[in-house]
Tab-separated table of C-alpha atoms (C1' of nucleotides) in Angstrom:
chain	number	residue	atom	x	y	z
A	5	MET	CA	22.677	6.815	-22.082
A	6	ASN	CA	18.905	6.907	-21.868
A	7	ASP	CA	16.786	9.006	-19.562
A	8	ALA	CA	16.437	6.406	-16.855
A	9	GLU	CA	20.149	5.643	-16.776
A	10	GLU	CA	20.871	9.326	-16.608
A	11	MET	CA	18.526	9.759	-13.702
A	12	MET	CA	20.000	6.773	-11.894
A	13	ALA	CA	23.424	8.368	-12.332
A	14	GLY	CA	21.971	11.534	-10.823
A	15	PHE	CA	20.764	9.395	-7.964
A	16	ASP	CA	24.323	8.144	-7.345
A	17	ARG	CA	25.560	11.682	-7.125
A	18	ARG	CA	22.736	12.846	-4.892
A	19	CYS	CA	23.286	10.027	-2.450
A	20	ARG	CA	26.948	10.877	-2.203
A	21	GLU	CA	26.171	14.552	-1.699
A	22	ALA	CA	23.620	13.791	0.979
A	23	GLY	CA	25.833	11.239	2.691
A	24	LEU	CA	23.291	8.482	2.065
A	25	LYS	CA	24.477	4.934	1.634
A	26	GLN	CA	23.404	3.212	-1.530
A	27	THR	CA	21.619	-0.044	-1.025
A	28	PRO	CA	19.796	-2.346	-3.413
A	29	GLN	CA	16.546	-1.342	-1.692
A	30	ARG	CA	17.130	2.357	-2.211
A	31	ARG	CA	18.195	1.928	-5.818
A	32	GLU	CA	15.175	-0.198	-6.566
A	33	ILE	CA	12.739	2.162	-4.857
A	34	TYR	CA	14.168	5.090	-6.755
A	35	ARG	CA	14.131	3.210	-10.055
A	36	GLN	CA	10.483	2.400	-9.442
A	37	MET	CA	9.686	6.040	-8.750
A	38	LEU	CA	11.202	6.936	-12.131
A	39	HIS	CA	9.237	4.233	-13.931
A	40	CYS	CA	5.946	5.206	-12.390
A	41	GLU	CA	3.906	7.527	-14.539
A	42	ASN	CA	1.358	8.160	-11.828
A	43	HIS	CA	1.934	9.219	-8.264
A	44	PRO	CA	2.205	5.967	-6.404
A	45	SER	CA	1.130	5.441	-2.843
A	46	ILE	CA	3.612	3.776	-0.530
A	47	GLU	CA	1.771	0.471	-0.861
A	48	GLU	CA	2.038	0.645	-4.636
A	49	VAL	CA	5.767	1.289	-4.527
A	50	TYR	CA	6.109	-1.604	-2.111
A	51	ARG	CA	4.213	-4.013	-4.377
A	52	GLN	CA	6.297	-3.039	-7.400
A	53	VAL	CA	9.631	-3.139	-5.649
A	54	ARG	CA	8.880	-6.576	-4.251
A	55	CYS	CA	9.010	-7.993	-7.776
A	56	MET	CA	12.765	-7.384	-7.729
A	57	LEU	CA	13.381	-7.592	-3.986
A	58	PRO	CA	10.893	-10.046	-2.510
A	59	HIS	CA	12.402	-9.646	0.950
A	60	ILE	CA	11.995	-5.904	1.286
A	61	SER	CA	9.734	-4.825	4.107
A	62	LEU	CA	6.977	-2.244	3.918
A	63	ASP	CA	8.506	-0.022	6.516
A	64	THR	CA	11.777	0.146	4.614
A	65	VAL	CA	9.727	1.717	1.840
A	66	TYR	CA	8.168	4.127	4.340
A	67	ARG	CA	11.528	5.067	5.773
A	68	THR	CA	13.328	5.250	2.457
A	69	LEU	CA	10.743	7.545	0.877
A	70	ALA	CA	10.770	9.762	3.959
A	71	THR	CA	14.572	9.899	3.762
A	72	PHE	CA	14.437	10.680	0.045
A	73	GLU	CA	11.980	13.462	0.699
A	74	ARG	CA	14.133	14.922	3.445
A	75	HIS	CA	16.938	15.178	0.889
A	76	GLY	CA	14.780	16.479	-1.936
A	77	ILE	CA	15.205	13.329	-4.026
A	78	VAL	CA	11.458	12.789	-4.241
A	79	SER	CA	8.584	14.992	-3.151
A	80	GLN	CA	5.359	14.193	-1.429
A	81	ALA	CA	2.472	14.462	-3.834
A	82	ARG	CA	0.128	16.189	-1.477
A	83	LEU	CA	-3.460	15.350	-2.186
A	84	PHE	CA	-6.323	16.495	-0.007
A	85	GLY	CA	-7.413	13.767	2.340
A	86	ASP	CA	-5.846	10.955	0.389
A	87	ARG	CA	-3.134	8.661	1.650
A	88	THR	CA	0.465	9.732	1.243
A	89	ARG	CA	1.893	9.572	-2.249
A	90	TYR	CA	5.314	10.368	-3.612
A	91	ASP	CA	6.606	11.770	-6.847
A	92	ALA	CA	10.060	11.660	-8.423
A	93	ARG	CA	9.465	15.111	-9.905
A	94	THR	CA	10.597	17.619	-7.345
A	95	ALA	CA	9.925	20.796	-9.339
A	96	PRO	CA	6.948	22.669	-7.886
A	97	HIS	CA	3.713	21.700	-9.539
A	98	TYR	CA	0.056	21.089	-8.828
A	99	HIS	CA	-2.274	18.200	-9.451
A	100	PHE	CA	-5.351	17.587	-11.463
A	101	ILE	CA	-7.382	14.636	-10.231
A	102	CYS	CA	-9.948	12.956	-12.444
A	103	ARG	CA	-13.107	12.291	-10.470
A	104	GLU	CA	-13.935	9.357	-12.756
A	105	CYS	CA	-10.744	7.307	-12.994
A	106	GLY	CA	-8.812	8.873	-10.128
A	107	ARG	CA	-5.770	9.576	-12.260
A	108	VAL	CA	-3.441	12.276	-10.993
A	109	ILE	CA	-1.996	14.526	-13.685
A	110	ASP	CA	0.724	17.098	-13.072
A	111	VAL	CA	-0.009	20.728	-13.778
A	112	PHE	CA	2.961	23.057	-13.945
A	113	PRO	CA	2.772	26.770	-13.166
A	114	ASP	CA	3.271	27.549	-16.870
A	115	ASP	CA	0.106	25.620	-17.700
A	116	LEU	CA	-2.013	28.084	-15.748
A	117	ASP	CA	-3.903	30.790	-17.566
A	118	ARG	CA	-2.860	33.398	-14.999
A	119	PRO	CA	-0.461	33.633	-12.112
A	120	GLU	CA	-1.387	32.225	-8.725
A	121	PRO	CA	-3.543	34.509	-6.644
A	122	LEU	CA	-2.456	35.477	-3.183
A	123	PRO	CA	-4.689	36.524	-0.318
A	124	ASP	CA	-4.975	40.280	-0.285
A	125	ASN	CA	-5.709	40.409	3.371
A	126	ARG	CA	-3.033	42.366	5.241
A	127	GLU	CA	-4.414	41.044	8.513
A	128	LEU	CA	-3.436	37.540	7.588
A	129	GLY	CA	0.311	37.748	7.958
A	130	MET	CA	2.942	36.551	5.505
A	131	VAL	CA	1.952	34.102	2.826
A	132	GLU	CA	4.880	31.998	1.702
A	133	SER	CA	3.416	29.344	-0.533
A	134	CYS	CA	0.311	28.231	-2.325
A	135	HIS	CA	-0.743	24.715	-3.221
A	136	MET	CA	-3.463	24.042	-5.716
A	137	GLU	CA	-5.456	21.012	-6.584
A	138	PHE	CA	-7.821	20.805	-9.520
A	139	ARG	CA	-10.592	18.296	-9.953
A	140	GLY	CA	-12.671	17.385	-12.958
A	141	LEU	CA	-12.767	14.906	-15.804
A	142	CYS	CA	-9.630	13.933	-17.676
A	143	ARG	CA	-9.559	13.839	-21.463
A	144	ASP	CA	-9.910	10.057	-21.638
A	145	CYS	CA	-12.944	9.942	-19.356
A	146	LEU	CA	-14.441	12.888	-21.214
A	147	ASP	CA	-14.011	11.107	-24.549
A	148	ASN	CA	-15.495	7.867	-23.245
A	149	SER	CA	-18.664	9.457	-21.930
B	18	MET	CA	-32.071	36.047	19.336
B	19	ASN	CA	-28.293	35.946	19.093
B	20	ASP	CA	-26.223	34.462	16.332
B	21	ALA	CA	-25.775	31.054	17.882
B	22	GLU	CA	-29.480	30.702	18.650
B	23	GLU	CA	-30.287	31.724	15.131
B	24	MET	CA	-27.947	29.126	13.721
B	25	MET	CA	-29.367	26.464	16.010
B	26	ALA	CA	-32.811	27.346	14.700
B	27	GLY	CA	-31.417	26.946	11.186
B	28	PHE	CA	-30.144	23.567	12.272
B	29	ASP	CA	-33.687	22.543	13.283
B	30	ARG	CA	-34.975	23.458	9.875
B	31	ARG	CA	-32.144	21.777	8.040
B	32	CYS	CA	-32.647	18.531	9.917
B	33	ARG	CA	-36.320	18.547	9.054
B	34	GLU	CA	-35.572	19.270	5.420
B	35	ALA	CA	-32.997	16.527	5.230
B	36	GLY	CA	-35.147	14.034	7.114
B	37	LEU	CA	-32.595	13.767	9.893
B	38	LYS	CA	-33.741	13.047	13.397
B	39	GLN	CA	-32.677	15.481	16.047
B	40	THR	CA	-30.842	13.978	18.966
B	41	PRO	CA	-29.014	15.525	21.885
B	42	GLN	CA	-25.768	14.247	20.355
B	43	ARG	CA	-26.392	15.911	17.053
B	44	ARG	CA	-27.463	19.166	18.621
B	45	GLU	CA	-24.411	19.226	20.846
B	46	ILE	CA	-22.002	18.383	18.040
B	47	TYR	CA	-23.459	21.106	15.882
B	48	ARG	CA	-23.425	23.627	18.716
B	49	GLN	CA	-19.772	22.826	19.252
B	50	MET	CA	-19.018	23.332	15.574
B	51	LEU	CA	-20.550	26.802	15.829
B	52	HIS	CA	-18.559	27.686	18.934
B	53	CYS	CA	-15.274	26.545	17.507
B	54	GLU	CA	-13.270	29.321	15.952
B	55	ASN	CA	-10.722	26.992	14.465
B	56	HIS	CA	-11.286	23.928	12.342
B	57	PRO	CA	-11.500	21.128	14.836
B	58	SER	CA	-10.423	17.594	14.177
B	59	ILE	CA	-12.874	14.857	15.045
B	60	GLU	CA	-11.000	14.137	18.255
B	61	GLU	CA	-11.271	17.765	19.295
B	62	VAL	CA	-15.011	17.841	18.685
B	63	TYR	CA	-15.291	14.635	20.672
B	64	ARG	CA	-13.375	16.033	23.647
B	65	GLN	CA	-15.491	19.174	23.709
B	66	VAL	CA	-18.833	17.476	23.287
B	67	ARG	CA	-18.026	15.067	26.097
B	68	CYS	CA	-18.149	17.957	28.550
B	69	MET	CA	-21.900	18.083	27.994
B	70	LEU	CA	-22.528	14.469	27.026
B	71	PRO	CA	-20.011	12.302	28.852
B	72	HIS	CA	-21.518	9.133	27.385
B	73	ILE	CA	-21.141	10.001	23.739
B	74	SER	CA	-18.890	7.685	21.776
B	75	LEU	CA	-16.183	8.709	19.377
B	76	ASP	CA	-17.717	6.949	16.444
B	77	THR	CA	-20.984	8.790	16.923
B	78	VAL	CA	-18.966	11.926	16.294
B	79	TYR	CA	-17.420	10.345	13.214
B	80	ARG	CA	-20.788	9.259	11.882
B	81	THR	CA	-22.594	12.440	12.773
B	82	LEU	CA	-20.051	14.685	11.085
B	83	ALA	CA	-20.090	12.468	8.002
B	84	THR	CA	-23.897	12.695	7.963
B	85	PHE	CA	-23.776	16.454	8.397
B	86	GLU	CA	-21.352	16.736	5.545
B	87	ARG	CA	-23.519	14.585	3.287
B	88	HIS	CA	-26.328	17.068	3.891
B	89	GLY	CA	-24.206	20.178	3.549
B	90	ILE	CA	-24.591	21.136	7.216
B	91	VAL	CA	-20.841	21.202	7.747
B	92	SER	CA	-17.992	20.889	5.291
B	93	GLN	CA	-14.752	19.031	5.475
B	94	ALA	CA	-11.884	21.418	5.960
B	95	ARG	CA	-9.566	19.771	3.521
B	96	LEU	CA	-5.980	20.162	4.491
B	97	PHE	CA	-3.107	18.479	2.692
B	98	GLY	CA	-1.948	15.434	4.533
B	99	ASP	CA	-3.500	16.357	7.841
B	100	ARG	CA	-6.180	14.438	9.641
B	101	THR	CA	-9.800	15.117	8.805
B	102	ARG	CA	-11.243	18.363	10.087
B	103	TYR	CA	-14.661	19.892	9.794
B	104	ASP	CA	-15.984	23.379	9.505
B	105	ALA	CA	-19.445	24.813	10.159
B	106	ARG	CA	-18.910	27.303	7.334
B	107	THR	CA	-20.073	25.663	4.170
B	108	ALA	CA	-19.449	28.549	1.760
B	109	PRO	CA	-16.526	27.758	-0.528
B	110	HIS	CA	-13.275	29.036	0.856
B	111	TYR	CA	-9.622	28.201	1.174
B	112	HIS	CA	-7.248	27.899	4.073
B	113	PHE	CA	-4.177	29.651	5.264
B	114	ILE	CA	-2.098	27.582	7.661
B	115	CYS	CA	0.469	29.162	9.919
B	116	ARG	CA	3.652	27.110	9.913
B	117	GLU	CA	4.521	28.366	13.380
B	118	CYS	CA	1.350	27.918	15.447
B	119	GLY	CA	-0.600	25.675	13.072
B	120	ARG	CA	-3.664	27.899	13.124
B	121	VAL	CA	-6.013	27.517	10.180
B	122	ILE	CA	-7.510	30.764	8.902
B	123	ASP	CA	-10.256	30.973	6.306
B	124	VAL	CA	-9.573	32.785	3.067
B	125	PHE	CA	-12.586	33.629	0.948
B	126	PRO	CA	-12.441	34.064	-2.828
B	127	ASP	CA	-13.002	37.824	-2.397
B	128	ASP	CA	-9.822	38.043	-0.325
B	129	LEU	CA	-7.707	37.014	-3.302
B	130	ASP	CA	-5.878	39.637	-5.302
B	131	ARG	CA	-6.944	38.017	-8.584
B	132	PRO	CA	-9.298	35.294	-9.688
B	133	GLU	CA	-8.327	31.662	-9.417
B	134	PRO	CA	-6.176	30.417	-12.242
B	135	LEU	CA	-7.242	27.435	-14.264
B	136	PRO	CA	-4.995	25.087	-16.178
B	137	ASP	CA	-4.817	26.246	-19.762
B	138	ASN	CA	-4.068	22.820	-21.044
B	139	ARG	CA	-6.715	21.627	-23.523
B	140	GLU	CA	-5.225	18.159	-23.317
B	141	LEU	CA	-6.139	17.891	-19.677
B	142	GLY	CA	-9.904	17.536	-19.973
B	143	MET	CA	-12.513	19.461	-18.047
B	144	VAL	CA	-11.530	21.232	-14.870
B	145	GLU	CA	-14.463	21.603	-12.511
B	146	SER	CA	-12.992	22.888	-9.290
B	147	CYS	CA	-9.903	24.287	-7.684
B	148	HIS	CA	-8.827	24.040	-4.067
B	149	MET	CA	-6.124	26.215	-2.673
B	150	GLU	CA	-4.075	26.111	0.455
B	151	PHE	CA	-1.741	28.847	1.555
B	152	ARG	CA	1.058	28.509	4.059
B	153	GLY	CA	3.125	31.074	5.835
B	154	LEU	CA	3.249	32.986	9.111
B	155	CYS	CA	0.125	34.421	10.658
B	156	ARG	CA	0.022	37.993	11.955
B	157	ASP	CA	0.426	36.959	15.610
B	158	CYS	CA	3.480	34.791	14.964
B	159	LEU	CA	4.934	37.504	12.741
B	160	ASP	CA	4.504	40.104	15.479
B	161	ASN	CA	6.042	37.855	18.128
B	162	SER	CA	9.204	37.151	16.179
C	29	DG	C1'	-44.493	0.924	16.374
C	30	DT	C1'	-41.007	1.752	12.993
C	31	DT	C1'	-36.953	3.538	11.565
C	32	DG	C1'	-32.925	5.546	12.230
C	33	DG	C1'	-29.310	6.729	15.730
C	34	DT	C1'	-26.198	5.339	19.377
C	35	DG	C1'	-22.714	2.840	22.161
C	36	DC	C1'	-19.597	-0.713	22.388
C	37	DA	C1'	-16.233	-3.654	20.692
C	38	DA	C1'	-13.684	-5.396	17.143
C	39	DA	C1'	-11.808	-4.945	12.540
C	40	DA	C1'	-9.446	-2.565	9.016
C	41	DT	C1'	-6.118	0.689	7.539
C	42	DA	C1'	-2.099	3.614	7.769
C	43	DT	C1'	2.001	4.732	9.900
C	44	DT	C1'	5.697	4.659	13.511
C	45	DT	C1'	8.979	2.626	16.665
C	46	DG	C1'	12.229	-0.616	19.262
C	47	DC	C1'	15.568	-3.753	18.564
C	48	DA	C1'	18.825	-6.989	16.786
C	49	DC	C1'	21.311	-8.055	12.747
C	50	DC	C1'	23.483	-7.118	8.403
C	51	DG	C1'	26.111	-4.917	4.785
C	52	DC	C1'	27.879	-0.635	2.652
C	53	DA	C1'	31.546	2.760	2.803
D	6	DT	C1'	35.204	-2.200	11.401
D	7	DG	C1'	31.678	1.137	12.495
D	8	DC	C1'	27.548	3.121	11.595
D	9	DG	C1'	23.661	3.556	9.030
D	10	DG	C1'	20.103	0.703	6.919
D	11	DT	C1'	17.026	-3.192	7.076
D	12	DG	C1'	13.566	-6.668	8.574
D	13	DC	C1'	10.497	-8.071	11.849
D	14	DA	C1'	7.114	-7.453	15.139
D	15	DA	C1'	4.606	-4.766	18.008
D	16	DA	C1'	2.700	-0.300	19.040
D	17	DT	C1'	0.058	3.670	17.728
D	18	DA	C1'	-3.317	6.354	15.326
D	19	DT	C1'	-7.251	6.852	12.575
D	20	DT	C1'	-11.379	5.396	10.685
D	21	DT	C1'	-14.932	1.819	9.662
D	22	DT	C1'	-18.161	-1.851	10.655
D	23	DG	C1'	-21.380	-5.378	12.958
D	24	DC	C1'	-24.691	-5.736	16.205
D	25	DA	C1'	-27.915	-5.084	19.892
D	26	DC	C1'	-30.444	-1.574	22.174
D	27	DC	C1'	-32.751	2.783	22.528
D	28	DA	C1'	-35.089	6.986	21.362
D	29	DA	C1'	-37.158	10.352	18.022
D	30	DC	C1'	-40.826	10.839	14.999
DNA sequence: GTTGGTGCAAAATATTTGCACCGCA
DNA sequence: TGCGGTGCAAATATTTTGCACCAAC
């Protein structure tokens, strides 16, 4: 059983656990999310999924990804000021965005040279989470310049 | 001369430097940005400014804030997945968002308990900047719960 | 007077919702 | 079979653009 098959099997289980019905649309959207190296926008998922399911509607993709996120099956790839993107990797991680080619690369907490800082300010209240977003030039764009 | 007057004088100078014409709309939008404690959305700025200039149009606010940002007079308060907001403080800083009341509080680099981490990963390329966003409960909401 | 700024309206984009029908469990 | 899921279309929200007029320099 290869990786993708394994993950689709995991999808079966998760749907059952969450009480979600399996439909061709949902399977195809999830399969696409696994295939996708980058962090696709909803439009991109829609375009890809339509290759297999020409009848699927855009708002099914919207609703399905929102449902998946509600059940932790995908996560929103939160990018500052960009349109909504999703990610099949649900482990906490950050993003590095190349200002040249726009690629989004995952950065995991272990890749950081020191632990996340937290605001020191007692006045602030209780800090529960920290998101980070790095920008710069990716290796490819650096090499080609 | 109080703070606000001082900053309005700075606005005069900045417009001249940038070759921007001064108009009642621009003055009023900037004045509003100074008044505003929070990080107003474009709609909010629009509603406020209309008290003084009932004829102003929404897209003038859009265009003016974009122009201001281009010239470093205001900065976009970049929040994950929220609508565009602006901020009269242009010094680099991060945001703490209260999950209860939605308030956005500025966090300056000096408020952090350690310096920003950077991705260690040589493969990544060149990291030029890091944005952070903290979430949690602000002091007020903490006290009231 | 010239150039840039504004207001208005319409277009473009992104997302959500109401509703009837269909198909999975 | 019943209920959740889907497709369609329309509504909503946000931002951008074309154009004619006006005002700051």
